[in-house]
Amino acid sequence: MAVKAMGWAHPFPVSGGVRAGRRWTRRQLESLPWTAAEPETVDAVVLTVSELLTNAHVHAHSDAQLILTWDGYCLHVSVHDDDPTLPRRRTPQAGETSGRGVEIVRMLADEMQVKCQRHGKTVWACFRPAGTHRPGVG
């Protein structure tokens, strides 16, 4: 059975974009066949969106473009901002309220990558729901 990729894209401004991004992401995910059976994966995706949008707004001082793509195997979450500076790994001290976003995403996602581009950067994460298999494998 061939699976056609499907996707959604939406810009989120610095003011109010994180909350709107979480709600928008949940609405898009409702259309996918696996989300009812995988509430933990849905929550991980929504938390990832929240962290990546927050990073774009707070650290890049930029609006963010969020793209969700489902290819039948992996839900790809991509957030683009206008700052080419790559996120750096930090070890926040006890009591610090920031500095954990990238590590949270690394722990939640099956894969994560960051890519500099001509105008900013894109942070990409992949989530593979249980029961999905790469086409042509297993």
PDB file of C-alpha atoms in Angstrom:
ATOM      1  CA  MET A   1       0.000   0.000   0.000  1.00  0.00           C
ATOM      2  CA  ALA A   2       1.440   3.356  -1.012  1.00  0.00           C
ATOM      3  CA  VAL A   3       1.278   6.126   1.554  1.00  0.00           C
ATOM      4  CA  LYS A   4       1.106   9.662   0.336  1.00  0.00           C
ATOM      5  CA  ALA A   5       2.850  12.229   2.473  1.00  0.00           C
ATOM      6  CA  MET A   6       0.719  14.926   4.005  1.00  0.00           C
ATOM      7  CA  GLY A   7       1.730  18.094   5.708  1.00  0.00           C
ATOM      8  CA  TRP A   8       0.802  21.426   7.170  1.00  0.00           C
ATOM      9  CA  ALA A   9       2.653  24.713   7.567  1.00  0.00           C
ATOM     10  CA  HIS A  10       1.881  27.778   9.645  1.00  0.00           C
ATOM     11  CA  PRO A  11       3.780  30.889  10.754  1.00  0.00           C
ATOM     12  CA  PHE A  12       3.754  31.795  14.454  1.00  0.00           C
ATOM     13  CA  PRO A  13       4.634  35.338  15.520  1.00  0.00           C
ATOM     14  CA  VAL A  14       6.732  36.156  18.553  1.00  0.00           C
ATOM     15  CA  SER A  15       3.710  37.457  20.449  1.00  0.00           C
ATOM     16  CA  GLY A  16       1.356  34.617  21.413  1.00  0.00           C
ATOM     17  CA  GLY A  17       2.797  32.115  18.972  1.00  0.00           C
ATOM     18  CA  VAL A  18       3.684  29.319  21.378  1.00  0.00           C
ATOM     19  CA  ARG A  19       0.193  28.731  22.768  1.00  0.00           C
ATOM     20  CA  ALA A  20      -1.319  29.044  19.300  1.00  0.00           C
ATOM     21  CA  GLY A  21       1.303  26.614  17.969  1.00  0.00           C
ATOM     22  CA  ARG A  22       0.398  23.965  20.532  1.00  0.00           C
ATOM     23  CA  ARG A  23      -3.324  24.235  19.735  1.00  0.00           C
ATOM     24  CA  TRP A  24      -2.713  24.251  15.983  1.00  0.00           C
ATOM     25  CA  THR A  25      -0.461  21.181  16.235  1.00  0.00           C
ATOM     26  CA  ARG A  26      -3.053  19.187  18.225  1.00  0.00           C
ATOM     27  CA  ARG A  27      -5.715  20.028  15.617  1.00  0.00           C
ATOM     28  CA  GLN A  28      -3.502  18.858  12.736  1.00  0.00           C
ATOM     29  CA  LEU A  29      -2.541  15.644  14.494  1.00  0.00           C
ATOM     30  CA  GLU A  30      -6.204  14.687  14.987  1.00  0.00           C
ATOM     31  CA  SER A  31      -6.395  13.870  11.272  1.00  0.00           C
ATOM     32  CA  LEU A  32      -3.718  11.161  11.501  1.00  0.00           C
ATOM     33  CA  PRO A  33      -4.782   7.536  12.008  1.00  0.00           C
ATOM     34  CA  TRP A  34      -2.416   6.706  14.896  1.00  0.00           C
ATOM     35  CA  THR A  35      -2.947   9.640  17.245  1.00  0.00           C
ATOM     36  CA  ALA A  36      -5.936   8.267  19.191  1.00  0.00           C
ATOM     37  CA  ALA A  37      -3.905   5.178  20.118  1.00  0.00           C
ATOM     38  CA  GLU A  38      -0.715   7.154  20.863  1.00  0.00           C
ATOM     39  CA  PRO A  39      -1.575  10.010  23.255  1.00  0.00           C
ATOM     40  CA  GLU A  40       1.969   9.968  24.683  1.00  0.00           C
ATOM     41  CA  THR A  41       3.459  10.548  21.230  1.00  0.00           C
ATOM     42  CA  VAL A  42       0.978  13.355  20.583  1.00  0.00           C
ATOM     43  CA  ASP A  43       1.967  14.969  23.902  1.00  0.00           C
ATOM     44  CA  ALA A  44       5.672  14.595  23.020  1.00  0.00           C
ATOM     45  CA  VAL A  45       5.102  16.255  19.638  1.00  0.00           C
ATOM     46  CA  VAL A  46       3.145  19.121  21.208  1.00  0.00           C
ATOM     47  CA  LEU A  47       5.826  19.636  23.886  1.00  0.00           C
ATOM     48  CA  THR A  48       8.493  19.632  21.160  1.00  0.00           C
ATOM     49  CA  VAL A  49       6.576  22.244  19.181  1.00  0.00           C
ATOM     50  CA  SER A  50       6.274  24.341  22.339  1.00  0.00           C
ATOM     51  CA  GLU A  51      10.010  24.123  23.081  1.00  0.00           C
ATOM     52  CA  LEU A  52      11.099  24.846  19.510  1.00  0.00           C
ATOM     53  CA  LEU A  53       8.739  27.793  19.067  1.00  0.00           C
ATOM     54  CA  THR A  54       9.847  29.178  22.433  1.00  0.00           C
ATOM     55  CA  ASN A  55      13.491  28.893  21.391  1.00  0.00           C
ATOM     56  CA  ALA A  56      12.791  30.685  18.110  1.00  0.00           C
ATOM     57  CA  HIS A  57      10.975  33.501  19.874  1.00  0.00           C
ATOM     58  CA  VAL A  58      13.221  33.890  22.946  1.00  0.00           C
ATOM     59  CA  HIS A  59      16.696  33.121  21.627  1.00  0.00           C
ATOM     60  CA  ALA A  60      16.391  34.025  17.939  1.00  0.00           C
ATOM     61  CA  HIS A  61      14.028  36.960  18.586  1.00  0.00           C
ATOM     62  CA  SER A  62      12.223  35.770  15.491  1.00  0.00           C
ATOM     63  CA  ASP A  63       8.845  34.713  14.236  1.00  0.00           C
ATOM     64  CA  ALA A  64       8.812  30.990  13.497  1.00  0.00           C
ATOM     65  CA  GLN A  65       7.591  28.845  10.629  1.00  0.00           C
ATOM     66  CA  LEU A  66       6.273  25.464  11.807  1.00  0.00           C
ATOM     67  CA  ILE A  67       5.927  22.591   9.359  1.00  0.00           C
ATOM     68  CA  LEU A  68       4.457  19.186  10.225  1.00  0.00           C
ATOM     69  CA  THR A  69       4.846  16.369   7.704  1.00  0.00           C
ATOM     70  CA  TRP A  70       3.585  12.796   8.007  1.00  0.00           C
ATOM     71  CA  ASP A  71       5.102  10.320   5.541  1.00  0.00           C
ATOM     72  CA  GLY A  72       3.498   7.141   6.910  1.00  0.00           C
ATOM     73  CA  TYR A  73       6.588   6.340   8.952  1.00  0.00           C
ATOM     74  CA  CYS A  74       7.690   9.493  10.717  1.00  0.00           C
ATOM     75  CA  LEU A  75       6.009  12.686  11.818  1.00  0.00           C
ATOM     76  CA  HIS A  76       8.518  15.403  10.957  1.00  0.00           C
ATOM     77  CA  VAL A  77       8.377  18.593  13.025  1.00  0.00           C
ATOM     78  CA  SER A  78      10.377  21.480  11.557  1.00  0.00           C
ATOM     79  CA  VAL A  79      10.706  24.962  13.024  1.00  0.00           C
ATOM     80  CA  HIS A  80      12.518  27.647  11.077  1.00  0.00           C
ATOM     81  CA  ASP A  81      13.642  30.991  12.507  1.00  0.00           C
ATOM     82  CA  ASP A  82      15.682  33.901  11.159  1.00  0.00           C
ATOM     83  CA  ASP A  83      18.791  33.462  13.337  1.00  0.00           C
ATOM     84  CA  PRO A  84      21.587  31.272  11.895  1.00  0.00           C
ATOM     85  CA  THR A  85      23.075  30.727  15.372  1.00  0.00           C
ATOM     86  CA  LEU A  86      22.840  27.050  16.253  1.00  0.00           C
ATOM     87  CA  PRO A  87      21.439  26.099  19.641  1.00  0.00           C
ATOM     88  CA  ARG A  88      24.139  25.008  22.036  1.00  0.00           C
ATOM     89  CA  ARG A  89      24.000  22.304  24.640  1.00  0.00           C
ATOM     90  CA  ARG A  90      23.782  23.700  28.121  1.00  0.00           C
ATOM     91  CA  THR A  91      23.884  22.294  31.600  1.00  0.00           C
ATOM     92  CA  PRO A  92      21.562  24.571  33.543  1.00  0.00           C
ATOM     93  CA  GLN A  93      22.089  24.959  37.260  1.00  0.00           C
ATOM     94  CA  ALA A  94      19.442  23.833  39.725  1.00  0.00           C
ATOM     95  CA  GLY A  95      16.735  26.453  39.907  1.00  0.00           C
ATOM     96  CA  GLU A  96      17.375  27.920  36.447  1.00  0.00           C
ATOM     97  CA  THR A  97      14.143  28.189  34.495  1.00  0.00           C
ATOM     98  CA  SER A  98      15.626  27.945  31.009  1.00  0.00           C
ATOM     99  CA  GLY A  99      18.281  26.063  29.102  1.00  0.00           C
ATOM    100  CA  ARG A 100      16.615  22.659  28.827  1.00  0.00           C
ATOM    101  CA  GLY A 101      14.575  22.927  25.638  1.00  0.00           C
ATOM    102  CA  VAL A 102      17.004  21.325  23.196  1.00  0.00           C
ATOM    103  CA  GLU A 103      17.736  18.461  25.584  1.00  0.00           C
ATOM    104  CA  ILE A 104      14.004  17.896  26.134  1.00  0.00           C
ATOM    105  CA  VAL A 105      13.505  17.636  22.376  1.00  0.00           C
ATOM    106  CA  ARG A 106      16.503  15.289  22.043  1.00  0.00           C
ATOM    107  CA  MET A 107      14.997  13.012  24.715  1.00  0.00           C
ATOM    108  CA  LEU A 108      11.471  13.015  23.249  1.00  0.00           C
ATOM    109  CA  ALA A 109      12.186  12.672  19.531  1.00  0.00           C
ATOM    110  CA  ASP A 110      13.448   9.606  17.725  1.00  0.00           C
ATOM    111  CA  GLU A 111      15.788  11.895  15.783  1.00  0.00           C
ATOM    112  CA  MET A 112      16.734  15.567  15.910  1.00  0.00           C
ATOM    113  CA  GLN A 113      18.834  17.726  13.594  1.00  0.00           C
ATOM    114  CA  VAL A 114      19.684  21.396  13.252  1.00  0.00           C
ATOM    115  CA  LYS A 115      20.618  22.920   9.930  1.00  0.00           C
ATOM    116  CA  CYS A 116      21.915  26.401   9.157  1.00  0.00           C
ATOM    117  CA  GLN A 117      20.400  27.891   6.074  1.00  0.00           C
ATOM    118  CA  ARG A 118      20.941  31.024   4.062  1.00  0.00           C
ATOM    119  CA  HIS A 119      18.377  32.923   6.111  1.00  0.00           C
ATOM    120  CA  GLY A 120      18.363  31.396   9.596  1.00  0.00           C
ATOM    121  CA  LYS A 121      18.154  27.822  10.731  1.00  0.00           C
ATOM    122  CA  THR A 122      15.725  24.919  10.902  1.00  0.00           C
ATOM    123  CA  VAL A 123      15.430  22.559  13.839  1.00  0.00           C
ATOM    124  CA  TRP A 124      13.931  19.239  12.802  1.00  0.00           C
ATOM    125  CA  ALA A 125      12.629  16.356  14.917  1.00  0.00           C
ATOM    126  CA  CYS A 126      11.174  12.998  13.867  1.00  0.00           C
ATOM    127  CA  PHE A 127       8.619  10.950  15.810  1.00  0.00           C
ATOM    128  CA  ARG A 128       7.884   7.346  14.816  1.00  0.00           C
ATOM    129  CA  PRO A 129       4.630   6.070  16.301  1.00  0.00           C
ATOM    130  CA  ALA A 130       4.493   2.423  17.399  1.00  0.00           C
ATOM    131  CA  GLY A 131       3.389   0.102  14.641  1.00  0.00           C
ATOM    132  CA  THR A 132       4.762   2.197  11.806  1.00  0.00           C
ATOM    133  CA  HIS A 133       7.470   0.723   9.641  1.00  0.00           C
ATOM    134  CA  ARG A 134       9.764   2.297   7.088  1.00  0.00           C
ATOM    135  CA  PRO A 135       8.518   1.325   3.605  1.00  0.00           C
ATOM    136  CA  GLY A 136      10.433  -1.649   2.281  1.00  0.00           C
ATOM    137  CA  VAL A 137      11.737  -2.625   5.757  1.00  0.00           C
ATOM    138  CA  GLY A 138      10.240  -5.348   7.953  1.00  0.00           C
TER     139      GLY A 138
END
